Tab-separated table of C-alpha atoms and ligand atoms in Angstrom:
chain	number	residue	atom	x	y	z
A	21	UNK	CA	134.193	13.754	151.190
A	22	UNK	CA	132.780	17.267	151.233
A	23	UNK	CA	134.165	19.214	148.234
A	24	UNK	CA	135.774	22.541	148.927
A	25	UNK	CA	133.668	24.202	146.221
A	26	UNK	CA	130.201	23.381	144.947
A	27	UNK	CA	129.935	21.055	141.941
A	28	UNK	CA	127.617	21.397	138.918
A	29	UNK	CA	124.423	19.344	138.830
A	30	UNK	CA	125.325	17.501	135.611
A	31	UNK	CA	128.479	16.201	137.241
A	32	UNK	CA	126.540	15.115	140.339
A	33	UNK	CA	123.919	13.261	138.345
A	34	UNK	CA	126.618	11.544	136.272
A	35	UNK	CA	128.205	10.369	139.489
A	36	UNK	CA	124.903	8.987	140.750
A	37	UNK	CA	124.377	7.148	137.460
A	38	UNK	CA	127.844	5.636	137.720
A	39	UNK	CA	127.253	4.612	141.345
A	40	UNK	CA	124.007	2.913	140.395
A	41	UNK	CA	125.654	0.758	137.734
A	42	UNK	CA	126.143	-2.123	140.170
A	43	UNK	CA	122.545	-1.864	141.452
A	44	UNK	CA	119.782	-4.251	140.536
A	45	UNK	CA	117.618	-2.681	137.818
A	46	UNK	CA	114.401	-1.236	139.259
A	47	UNK	CA	112.447	-1.542	136.020
A	48	UNK	CA	111.917	-4.334	133.515
A	49	UNK	CA	110.671	-7.256	135.636
A	50	UNK	CA	113.940	-9.154	136.079
A	51	UNK	CA	114.133	-8.247	139.751
A	52	UNK	CA	111.366	-10.121	141.524
A	53	UNK	CA	111.561	-8.425	144.932
A	54	UNK	CA	111.977	-4.909	146.372
A	55	UNK	CA	110.526	-3.117	143.332
A	56	UNK	CA	107.034	-2.851	141.896
A	57	UNK	CA	106.787	-2.051	138.224
A	58	UNK	CA	103.580	-1.284	136.349
A	59	UNK	CA	105.412	-1.545	133.042
A	60	UNK	CA	103.874	1.879	132.276
A	61	UNK	CA	106.637	4.526	132.219
A	62	UNK	CA	104.171	7.432	132.034
A	63	UNK	CA	102.668	6.461	135.404
A	64	UNK	CA	106.068	6.428	137.105
A	65	UNK	CA	106.931	9.724	135.426
A	66	UNK	CA	103.761	11.345	136.838
A	67	UNK	CA	104.733	10.077	140.299
A	68	UNK	CA	108.292	11.406	140.016
A	69	UNK	CA	107.111	14.861	139.027
A	70	UNK	CA	104.485	15.069	141.781
A	71	UNK	CA	107.045	13.755	144.278
A	72	UNK	CA	109.442	16.532	143.329
A	73	UNK	CA	106.628	19.112	143.462
A	74	UNK	CA	105.813	18.196	147.085
A	75	UNK	CA	109.394	17.426	148.138
A	76	UNK	CA	110.019	20.531	150.213
A	77	UNK	CA	106.674	20.540	152.020
A	78	UNK	CA	107.210	19.468	155.627
A	79	UNK	CA	104.482	17.255	157.042
A	80	UNK	CA	105.561	18.279	160.544
A	81	UNK	CA	102.923	20.981	160.734
A	82	UNK	CA	99.610	20.458	158.923
A	83	UNK	CA	98.475	24.003	159.715
A	84	UNK	CA	101.441	25.416	157.816
A	85	UNK	CA	100.907	23.298	154.701
A	86	UNK	CA	97.196	22.665	154.052
A	87	UNK	CA	98.080	21.079	150.691
A	88	UNK	CA	99.315	17.984	152.467
A	89	UNK	CA	96.129	17.674	154.533
A	90	UNK	CA	94.059	17.803	151.346
A	91	UNK	CA	96.239	15.193	149.637
A	92	UNK	CA	96.319	12.921	152.674
A	93	UNK	CA	92.519	13.066	152.977
A	94	UNK	CA	92.202	11.991	149.353
A	95	UNK	CA	94.727	9.165	149.595
A	96	UNK	CA	93.428	7.798	152.909
A	97	UNK	CA	89.859	8.175	151.587
A	98	UNK	CA	90.650	6.116	148.488
A	99	UNK	CA	92.158	3.317	150.590
A	100	UNK	CA	89.222	3.345	153.034
A	101	UNK	CA	86.791	3.075	150.135
A	102	UNK	CA	88.650	0.106	148.653
A	103	UNK	CA	89.090	-1.640	152.007
A	104	UNK	CA	85.517	-1.963	153.144
A	105	UNK	CA	84.839	1.123	155.221
A	106	UNK	CA	84.419	4.375	153.296
A	107	UNK	CA	85.293	7.322	155.489
A	108	UNK	CA	87.352	5.213	157.937
A	109	UNK	CA	89.963	7.304	159.777
A	110	UNK	CA	93.561	6.700	158.790
A	111	UNK	CA	97.140	7.920	158.691
A	112	UNK	CA	99.551	8.194	155.762
A	113	UNK	CA	102.888	6.720	156.842
A	114	UNK	CA	106.304	6.036	155.368
A	115	UNK	CA	105.794	2.298	154.842
A	116	UNK	CA	104.587	-0.993	156.190
A	117	UNK	CA	106.888	-0.977	159.177
A	118	UNK	CA	105.721	2.441	160.346
A	119	UNK	CA	102.046	1.537	159.816
A	120	UNK	CA	102.575	-1.617	161.869
A	121	UNK	CA	104.474	0.260	164.575
A	122	UNK	CA	101.538	2.673	164.928
A	123	UNK	CA	98.911	-0.089	164.875
A	124	UNK	CA	100.750	-1.857	167.697
A	125	UNK	CA	101.148	1.384	169.671
A	126	UNK	CA	97.449	2.209	169.286
A	127	UNK	CA	96.484	-1.264	170.503
A	128	UNK	CA	98.870	-1.080	173.449
A	129	UNK	CA	97.581	2.305	174.552
A	130	UNK	CA	93.959	1.219	174.106
A	131	UNK	CA	94.343	-1.776	176.478
A	132	UNK	CA	96.559	-0.647	179.350
A	133	UNK	CA	98.313	-3.572	180.973
A	134	UNK	CA	97.985	-5.876	177.955
A	135	UNK	CA	101.417	-6.305	176.404
A	136	UNK	CA	101.205	-9.351	174.148
A	137	UNK	CA	100.950	-9.442	170.366
A	138	UNK	CA	99.657	-12.782	169.080
A	139	UNK	CA	100.642	-13.526	165.485
A	140	UNK	CA	101.288	-16.382	163.061
A	141	UNK	CA	104.947	-17.330	162.523
A	142	UNK	CA	104.545	-16.053	158.942
A	143	UNK	CA	103.746	-12.477	160.064
A	144	UNK	CA	106.216	-9.809	158.989
A	145	UNK	CA	109.134	-9.049	161.369
A	146	UNK	CA	107.892	-5.446	161.571
A	147	UNK	CA	105.643	-6.721	164.401
A	148	UNK	CA	108.671	-8.110	166.234
A	149	UNK	CA	110.372	-4.770	165.712
A	150	UNK	CA	107.310	-2.897	167.001
A	151	UNK	CA	107.112	-5.160	170.068
A	152	UNK	CA	110.832	-4.655	170.656
A	153	UNK	CA	110.575	-0.872	170.388
A	154	UNK	CA	107.340	-0.635	172.380
A	155	UNK	CA	108.274	-2.963	175.232
A	156	UNK	CA	105.814	-5.698	174.280
A	157	UNK	CA	106.009	-9.428	173.858
A	158	UNK	CA	105.375	-11.613	170.796
A	159	UNK	CA	103.331	-14.808	171.101
A	160	UNK	CA	103.862	-16.780	167.871
A	161	UNK	CA	101.282	-19.305	166.696
A	162	UNK	CA	101.996	-21.982	164.075
A	163	UNK	CA	100.565	-22.183	160.570
A	164	UNK	CA	98.911	-25.197	158.946
A	165	UNK	CA	101.663	-27.297	157.356
A	166	UNK	CA	99.930	-27.672	153.971
A	167	UNK	CA	98.354	-24.243	153.510
A	168	UNK	CA	100.704	-21.988	155.526
A	169	UNK	CA	97.636	-20.190	156.983
A	170	UNK	CA	97.433	-19.406	160.706
A	171	UNK	CA	96.170	-22.368	162.732
A	172	UNK	CA	92.904	-21.155	164.267
A	173	UNK	CA	92.770	-23.413	167.363
A	174	UNK	CA	96.311	-22.362	168.269
A	175	UNK	CA	95.248	-18.731	167.907
A	176	UNK	CA	92.264	-19.325	170.131
A	177	UNK	CA	94.450	-20.895	172.798
A	178	UNK	CA	96.917	-17.996	172.674
A	179	UNK	CA	94.433	-15.139	173.154
A	180	UNK	CA	93.844	-14.014	176.731
A	181	UNK	CA	93.537	-10.960	178.985
A	182	UNK	CA	97.175	-10.108	178.418
A	183	UNK	CA	96.708	-9.877	174.634
A	184	UNK	CA	96.936	-6.328	173.316
A	185	UNK	CA	96.573	-7.254	169.641
A	186	UNK	CA	95.812	-10.210	167.389
A	187	UNK	CA	97.482	-10.074	163.972
A	188	UNK	CA	96.686	-11.784	160.688
A	189	UNK	CA	98.128	-11.192	157.217
A	190	UNK	CA	96.355	-10.716	153.910
A	191	UNK	CA	98.450	-12.176	152.483
A	192	UNK	CA	101.554	-13.130	154.447
A	193	UNK	CA	104.697	-12.311	152.488
A	194	UNK	CA	106.561	-15.654	152.648
A	195	UNK	CA	103.976	-17.844	150.836
A	196	UNK	CA	101.439	-15.275	149.649
A	197	UNK	CA	98.439	-16.857	151.377
A	198	UNK	CA	95.634	-15.091	153.259
A	199	UNK	CA	95.191	-16.015	156.935
A	200	UNK	CA	91.678	-16.935	158.190
A	201	UNK	CA	90.796	-13.307	158.900
A	202	UNK	CA	87.098	-13.820	159.675
A	203	UNK	CA	87.713	-16.611	162.187
A	204	UNK	CA	90.571	-14.909	164.003
A	205	UNK	CA	88.818	-11.505	164.099
A	206	UNK	CA	85.704	-13.147	165.579
A	207	UNK	CA	87.764	-14.932	168.243
A	208	UNK	CA	89.546	-11.691	169.105
A	209	UNK	CA	86.315	-9.671	169.221
A	210	UNK	CA	84.731	-12.221	171.567
A	211	UNK	CA	87.552	-11.486	174.040
A	212	UNK	CA	87.552	-7.723	173.471
A	213	UNK	CA	90.967	-7.919	171.764
A	214	UNK	CA	91.709	-5.617	168.798
A	215	UNK	CA	92.633	-7.362	165.528
A	216	UNK	CA	95.018	-5.927	162.958
A	217	UNK	CA	95.096	-7.143	159.360
A	218	UNK	CA	98.514	-6.741	157.792
A	219	UNK	CA	97.450	-6.041	154.229
A	220	UNK	CA	100.673	-4.132	153.566
A	221	UNK	CA	101.389	-6.201	150.491
A	222	UNK	CA	97.820	-7.226	149.618
A	223	UNK	CA	95.607	-4.286	150.537
A	224	UNK	CA	95.933	-2.537	147.216
A	225	UNK	CA	96.086	-5.793	145.257
A	226	UNK	CA	93.535	-8.329	146.514
A	227	UNK	CA	90.463	-6.203	145.675
A	228	UNK	CA	91.607	-5.872	142.049
A	229	UNK	CA	92.430	-9.575	141.818
A	230	UNK	CA	88.961	-10.366	143.180
A	231	UNK	CA	87.396	-8.104	140.561
A	232	UNK	CA	89.528	-9.833	137.930
A	233	UNK	CA	88.094	-13.221	138.929
A	234	UNK	CA	90.278	-14.546	141.753
A	235	UNK	CA	88.685	-16.171	144.802
A	236	UNK	CA	89.733	-13.743	147.546
A	237	UNK	CA	88.329	-14.373	151.023
A	238	UNK	CA	87.001	-11.414	153.071
A	239	UNK	CA	89.938	-9.690	154.749
A	240	UNK	CA	89.272	-5.968	155.178
A	241	UNK	CA	87.531	-3.539	157.548
A	242	UNK	CA	84.133	-4.908	156.507
A	243	UNK	CA	84.971	-8.063	158.503
A	244	UNK	CA	83.499	-7.835	162.040
A	245	UNK	CA	86.222	-7.670	164.661
A	246	UNK	CA	88.919	-6.163	162.410
A	247	UNK	CA	89.974	-2.944	164.144
A	248	UNK	CA	92.865	-1.772	161.953
A	249	UNK	CA	94.453	-2.600	158.608
A	250	UNK	CA	97.691	-1.532	156.921
A	251	UNK	CA	98.021	-1.105	153.157
A	252	UNK	CA	101.271	-0.084	151.477
A	253	UNK	CA	100.880	2.082	148.412
A	254	UNK	CA	104.587	1.687	147.649
A	255	UNK	CA	103.932	-1.984	146.944
A	256	UNK	CA	100.958	-2.847	144.723
A	257	UNK	CA	99.807	0.781	144.665
A	258	UNK	CA	102.978	1.215	142.536
A	259	UNK	CA	103.792	4.512	144.268
A	260	UNK	CA	107.405	5.558	144.903
A	261	UNK	CA	108.800	4.362	148.242
A	262	UNK	CA	107.690	5.983	151.453
A	263	UNK	CA	103.933	5.410	151.075
A	264	UNK	CA	101.580	3.368	153.249
A	265	UNK	CA	98.159	3.893	154.809
A	266	UNK	CA	97.016	2.667	158.198
A	267	UNK	CA	93.240	2.607	158.682
A	268	UNK	CA	91.344	2.302	161.939
A	269	UNK	CA	87.801	1.188	162.621
A	270	UNK	CA	87.186	4.393	164.593
A	271	UNK	CA	88.780	7.726	165.376
A	272	UNK	CA	89.221	6.845	169.045
A	273	UNK	CA	91.679	4.082	168.169
A	274	UNK	CA	93.478	6.372	165.713
A	275	UNK	CA	93.996	8.918	168.494
A	276	UNK	CA	95.926	6.208	170.377
A	277	UNK	CA	98.415	6.159	167.531
A	278	UNK	CA	99.016	9.912	167.721
A	279	UNK	CA	101.671	11.525	169.876
A	280	UNK	CA	101.722	15.036	171.296
A	281	UNK	CA	104.244	16.676	173.557
A	282	UNK	CA	104.274	20.045	175.231
A	283	UNK	CA	107.045	19.049	177.635
A	284	UNK	CA	109.692	21.408	176.364
A	285	UNK	CA	110.051	25.105	175.679
A	286	UNK	CA	110.077	24.708	171.881
A	287	UNK	CA	107.446	24.484	169.150
A	288	UNK	CA	104.337	22.368	169.704
A	289	UNK	CA	104.758	18.709	168.823
A	290	UNK	CA	101.769	16.877	167.423
A	291	UNK	CA	102.674	13.821	165.349
A	292	UNK	CA	100.491	11.312	163.567
A	293	UNK	CA	103.518	9.134	162.754
A	294	UNK	CA	106.820	7.982	164.211
A	295	UNK	CA	108.653	10.593	162.189
A	296	UNK	CA	108.317	14.262	162.999
A	297	UNK	CA	109.758	16.350	160.155
A	298	UNK	CA	109.117	14.461	156.935
A	299	UNK	CA	108.808	15.299	153.294
A	300	UNK	CA	105.408	15.365	151.589
A	301	UNK	CA	107.161	14.025	148.464
A	302	UNK	CA	106.010	10.419	149.028
A	303	UNK	CA	102.452	11.638	149.642
A	304	UNK	CA	102.538	13.604	146.377
A	305	UNK	CA	103.988	10.589	144.566
A	306	UNK	CA	101.332	8.240	145.951
A	307	UNK	CA	98.505	10.627	145.177
A	308	UNK	CA	99.731	11.110	141.605
A	309	UNK	CA	100.117	7.353	141.033
A	310	UNK	CA	96.536	6.720	142.170
A	311	UNK	CA	95.280	9.519	139.949
A	312	UNK	CA	97.378	8.512	136.939
A	313	UNK	CA	96.135	4.907	136.991
A	314	UNK	CA	92.567	5.254	138.285
A	315	UNK	CA	90.216	2.315	138.866
A	316	UNK	CA	90.504	1.014	135.334
A	317	UNK	CA	94.298	1.168	135.398
A	318	UNK	CA	94.538	-0.836	138.621
A	319	UNK	CA	91.977	-3.355	137.457
A	320	UNK	CA	93.949	-3.945	134.270
A	321	UNK	CA	97.153	-4.359	136.295
A	322	UNK	CA	95.245	-6.786	138.528
A	323	UNK	CA	94.169	-8.833	135.495
A	324	UNK	CA	97.734	-9.013	134.200
A	325	UNK	CA	99.118	-9.872	137.609
A	326	UNK	CA	96.583	-12.652	138.110
A	327	UNK	CA	97.348	-14.204	134.744
A	328	UNK	CA	101.114	-13.961	135.255
A	329	UNK	CA	100.864	-15.509	138.743
A	330	UNK	CA	98.781	-18.422	137.463
A	331	UNK	CA	101.146	-19.059	134.568
A	332	UNK	CA	104.173	-18.836	136.817
A	333	UNK	CA	102.780	-21.232	139.466
A	334	UNK	CA	101.673	-23.682	136.786
A	335	UNK	CA	104.982	-23.492	134.922
A	336	UNK	CA	107.123	-23.898	138.040
A	337	UNK	CA	105.136	-26.994	138.989
A	338	UNK	CA	106.344	-28.620	135.758
A	339	UNK	CA	110.049	-28.003	136.408
A	340	UNK	CA	111.693	-31.141	137.840
A	341	UNK	CA	112.864	-30.719	141.423
A	342	UNK	CA	110.744	-27.626	142.152
A	343	UNK	CA	107.364	-27.118	143.805
A	344	UNK	CA	105.226	-24.145	144.750
A	345	UNK	CA	104.547	-23.847	148.497
A	346	UNK	CA	100.830	-23.732	149.300
A	347	UNK	CA	98.318	-22.166	146.955
A	348	UNK	CA	99.318	-18.527	146.480
A	349	UNK	CA	96.224	-16.323	146.588
A	350	UNK	CA	97.872	-13.026	145.743
A	351	UNK	CA	100.886	-12.380	143.524
A	352	UNK	CA	103.623	-13.835	145.696
A	353	UNK	CA	104.970	-17.251	144.781
A	354	UNK	CA	107.378	-19.269	146.929
A	355	UNK	CA	109.251	-22.084	145.201
A	356	UNK	CA	110.926	-24.845	147.188
A	357	UNK	CA	113.657	-27.094	145.829
A	358	UNK	CA	114.481	-30.710	146.576
A	359	UNK	CA	117.405	-32.915	147.572
A	360	UNK	CA	119.002	-32.431	144.153
A	361	UNK	CA	117.974	-28.827	143.407
A	362	UNK	CA	119.266	-26.393	146.033
A	363	UNK	CA	117.274	-23.170	145.848
A	364	UNK	CA	120.206	-21.064	147.053
A	365	UNK	CA	122.327	-22.361	144.174
A	366	UNK	CA	119.375	-21.839	141.852
A	367	UNK	CA	119.162	-18.177	142.938
A	368	UNK	CA	122.882	-17.697	142.185
A	369	UNK	CA	122.497	-19.309	138.780
A	370	UNK	CA	119.498	-17.106	137.956
A	371	UNK	CA	121.544	-14.086	138.982
A	372	UNK	CA	124.215	-15.083	136.487
A	373	UNK	CA	121.497	-15.080	133.856
A	374	UNK	CA	120.533	-11.511	134.837
A	375	UNK	CA	117.531	-12.257	137.073
A	376	UNK	CA	117.159	-11.677	140.807
A	377	UNK	CA	115.080	-14.263	142.679
A	378	UNK	CA	114.800	-13.669	146.432
A	379	UNK	CA	116.091	-16.466	148.702
A	380	UNK	CA	114.075	-17.193	151.867
A	381	UNK	CA	115.620	-19.247	154.671
A	382	UNK	CA	113.864	-22.206	156.282
A	383	UNK	CA	111.931	-21.371	159.438
A	384	UNK	CA	109.416	-23.033	161.761
A	385	UNK	CA	109.370	-26.203	159.669
A	386	UNK	CA	108.859	-24.290	156.391
A	387	UNK	CA	111.577	-25.196	153.878
A	388	UNK	CA	113.996	-22.761	152.273
A	389	UNK	CA	112.648	-21.357	149.012
A	390	UNK	CA	112.903	-18.628	146.437
A	391	UNK	CA	110.298	-15.909	146.405
A	392	UNK	CA	108.890	-14.161	143.379
A	393	UNK	CA	106.731	-11.044	143.604
A	394	UNK	CA	104.687	-10.836	140.414
A	395	UNK	CA	103.852	-7.272	139.354
A	396	UNK	CA	102.171	-5.541	136.428
A	397	UNK	CA	105.259	-5.869	134.266
A	398	UNK	CA	105.739	-9.627	134.857
A	399	UNK	CA	103.229	-10.947	132.342
A	400	UNK	CA	105.209	-9.670	129.367
A	401	UNK	CA	108.248	-11.645	130.536
A	402	UNK	CA	106.689	-14.623	132.329
A	403	UNK	CA	107.830	-17.154	129.719
A	404	UNK	CA	111.366	-15.802	129.879
A	405	UNK	CA	111.223	-15.992	133.691
A	406	UNK	CA	110.107	-19.626	133.572
A	407	UNK	CA	112.871	-20.403	131.093
A	408	UNK	CA	115.456	-18.851	133.418
A	409	UNK	CA	114.096	-20.735	136.449
A	410	UNK	CA	114.228	-24.012	134.486
A	411	UNK	CA	117.797	-23.336	133.296
A	412	UNK	CA	118.919	-22.260	136.753
A	413	UNK	CA	117.320	-25.364	138.308
A	414	UNK	CA	119.144	-27.566	135.822
A	415	UNK	CA	122.445	-25.826	136.565
A	416	UNK	CA	121.787	-26.177	140.298
A	417	UNK	CA	121.172	-29.888	139.834
A	418	UNK	CA	124.516	-30.221	138.018
A	419	UNK	CA	126.389	-28.190	140.646
A	420	UNK	CA	124.816	-29.940	143.612
A	421	UNK	CA	123.886	-28.322	146.939
A	422	UNK	CA	125.895	-25.436	148.399
A	423	UNK	CA	128.549	-26.860	150.671
A	424	UNK	CA	128.609	-25.526	154.175
A	425	UNK	CA	132.223	-25.572	155.434
A	426	UNK	CA	132.479	-28.480	157.889
A	427	UNK	CA	131.907	-27.416	161.483
A	428	UNK	CA	131.253	-23.763	160.599
A	429	UNK	CA	127.646	-23.470	161.891
A	430	UNK	CA	128.694	-25.113	165.151
A	431	UNK	CA	131.684	-22.814	165.424
A	432	UNK	CA	129.594	-19.706	164.786
A	433	UNK	CA	126.869	-20.822	167.171
A	434	UNK	CA	129.480	-21.265	169.900
A	435	UNK	CA	131.061	-17.824	169.427
A	436	UNK	CA	130.338	-14.852	171.627
A	437	UNK	CA	129.652	-12.508	168.708
A	438	UNK	CA	129.536	-9.474	170.983
A	439	UNK	CA	133.112	-10.118	172.019
A	440	UNK	CA	134.454	-9.920	168.416
A	441	UNK	CA	135.197	-6.635	166.730
A	442	UNK	CA	134.026	-6.041	163.157
A	443	UNK	CA	137.472	-6.622	161.642
A	444	UNK	CA	137.867	-9.992	163.381
A	445	UNK	CA	134.392	-10.988	162.265
A	446	UNK	CA	135.203	-10.086	158.627
A	447	UNK	CA	138.477	-12.042	158.866
A	448	UNK	CA	136.683	-15.051	160.265
A	449	UNK	CA	134.242	-14.977	157.361
A	450	UNK	CA	137.076	-14.555	154.826
A	451	UNK	CA	138.980	-17.486	156.354
A	452	UNK	CA	136.152	-19.806	155.317
A	453	UNK	CA	135.854	-18.223	151.876
A	454	UNK	CA	132.979	-15.831	152.541
A	455	UNK	CA	133.503	-12.315	151.236
A	456	UNK	CA	131.172	-10.101	153.230
A	457	UNK	CA	131.489	-7.231	150.800
A	458	UNK	CA	130.223	-9.277	147.834
A	459	UNK	CA	126.561	-8.742	148.746
A	460	UNK	CA	123.921	-9.602	146.213
A	461	UNK	CA	126.394	-10.923	143.678
A	462	UNK	CA	126.419	-14.495	142.433
A	463	UNK	CA	128.060	-16.600	145.103
A	464	UNK	CA	125.577	-16.045	147.922
A	465	UNK	CA	124.580	-19.719	148.062
A	466	UNK	CA	127.168	-20.669	150.687
A	467	UNK	CA	126.307	-17.638	152.835
A	468	UNK	CA	122.616	-18.527	152.650
A	469	UNK	CA	123.325	-22.188	153.369
A	470	UNK	CA	125.398	-21.263	156.440
A	471	UNK	CA	122.684	-18.920	157.716
A	472	UNK	CA	120.086	-21.581	157.031
A	473	UNK	CA	121.974	-24.022	159.239
A	474	UNK	CA	121.914	-21.638	162.217
A	475	UNK	CA	119.178	-20.938	164.762
A	476	UNK	CA	117.229	-17.714	164.189
A	477	UNK	CA	118.808	-15.829	167.080
A	478	UNK	CA	122.317	-16.586	165.761
A	479	UNK	CA	121.206	-15.556	162.246
A	480	UNK	CA	120.074	-12.238	163.710
A	481	UNK	CA	123.374	-11.671	165.531
A	482	UNK	CA	125.287	-12.452	162.309
A	483	UNK	CA	123.127	-10.113	160.242
A	484	UNK	CA	123.704	-7.237	162.642
A	485	UNK	CA	127.420	-7.952	162.485
A	486	UNK	CA	127.309	-8.055	158.712
A	487	UNK	CA	125.623	-4.647	158.509
A	488	UNK	CA	128.153	-3.201	160.857
A	489	UNK	CA	131.035	-4.538	158.725
A	490	UNK	CA	129.407	-3.258	155.525
A	491	UNK	CA	129.348	0.282	156.887
A	492	UNK	CA	132.716	0.192	158.601
B	523	PLP	C1	103.072	-8.410	154.676
B	523	PLP	C2	104.078	-7.325	154.896
B	523	PLP	N1	103.984	-6.534	155.974
B	523	PLP	C3	104.867	-5.555	156.221
B	523	PLP	C4	105.915	-5.307	155.359
B	523	PLP	C5	106.922	-4.217	155.695
B	523	PLP	O1	106.837	-3.186	154.770
B	523	PLP	P1	107.977	-2.071	154.605
B	523	PLP	O2	109.176	-2.741	154.018
B	523	PLP	O3	107.324	-1.076	153.708
B	523	PLP	O4	108.263	-1.487	155.949
B	523	PLP	C6	106.051	-6.101	154.218
B	523	PLP	C7	107.164	-5.897	153.289
B	523	PLP	O5	107.366	-6.638	152.364
B	523	PLP	C8	105.109	-7.126	153.971
B	523	PLP	O6	105.196	-7.921	152.894
C-alpha cells in the first residue's frame, strides 16, 4: 500500500480521477441527494481556493490562529442575522450531526437529571446518535398522517420533568415539511424545557424561499421558546462539506456545549466542538461561499429552487402511479409509488438512465418513497428529471414490484447476527442473490425491499454488518 519511494503529484491526481470514475457525479443535477450544486462553477471554485488556503490552520487553538476566530465570527454572525437573532452566540461545526450532538449535550448539562429527548419520528437519526453517545433516551412522538408534521397533543403529553430537550425540524428531511415550531416551543417553554430547531437542511434555505414568495411559517430564534437552532452551510449554503453552525439563545447555554480539560500533564484542552484538532479548511470554504454569493446570489438561488420544486411536485402528481407525500414547504420532495409502481424498482430504472433518486424505506406508517433534494442547479434540468421519473415509473410498472426471496425476512429476523462472522454474512446474502459489494449500482431494489420488510432494529443490525463487510 505504502510506496517505497514518493510518487509525483500528477500521477497521484490521475489515480484519484480514475478511482472517482465509478462515483456519482457531484455536479450537474442528476444526483438528487448528498450534493448541493448552485450550478455556478465560479462560486465552487472560490470555495475550493479558500478551503485550500485555510487547510493547514488548526482550529484546536484559537489563540494560535486568530484568522479562524475572525472567520468564525463572520460566518456565525451571518447565520445569526438570517435566523432571527443578530449577535446570537454560536459555534461552527463539521456538520449537522456534530451541531445536533452539541445541542443535545448543552441541553443535558443545563438540566441535570433530565435525560429524555422528545422528538417527532421524522427527526434526523443524529438525535438518536447523540442520545446513544450521551447516555440519554429518545421519546418519539408521531406525526400527523396527512401532513407529516409533529402531532402537537402527543408532544404535549410527552414533555415532563425528565425532558432535557424538545426537538422540531424545519423542515424534516423525509418529507420536507416544517414542524409546528411555535406551538411546540411554547409548550416546552411553559415547562422550562429547552427547544432545539433542527434547521440543518432548511436554515439557510427557508428565509430565501420566504423572500422569494413561499409561505414559510416562523421557525427560527425569533420564536419564543426556541433555545437553539442548527443550520448546515454544507447543504443549502452550498459550502464544501464540513460546515454547519449551531446557534444558542444565550451564551450560558453555549458554554454547556463547550468542553475543557486540565486533567492531564499535556497542553490545555478547550474545545467548542466534538473534534479537537480540525482543519480550518471547511470554515474558509464556507466563508468564501457566503461572500461569493452574497444576499442577492442566495435570493436568486432561492427563486430558482422554489420554481423547480413547484414544477417537480406538480409534474410528479401527473405521473400515473406516483404521488407526492404531504405538501413540501422547502426543496425536498418525497414521492410514493403504488401497488403497480414500486419505488425501489423505479429508483433502479432511473439509475440506468443516469439519474440517482434516493430511496427511503417505510417507517412509522409512512410508505416507502423516493426523495429528491432540489438545489440551485435543478431548474435547468427539471423537465428532463420529470421525463426520467415518468420513464422509470413506466418501466417499474412493466417489471412489477421487487421480489423478496420467500422466507428471507423471517430468516434474517430469526438470526443472531452477532454470532455470524462477516464472511458468513456475505455468503448468506450471496446465496439469495444479493451482492453486497454492488452498492449504489442498479439492482438495489431487492436489497431495499428486503430491508423494508424488516423491523427497524434488524435493519440497523444488517446495515452495521454490511458496512463491516464492505471494509473487510
Ligand atoms: C434535517 C437534518 N438534520 C440533520 C442532518 C445531518 O446532517 P449531516 O449529514 O451534515 O451530519 C441532516 C442531513 O441530511 C438533515 O437533513
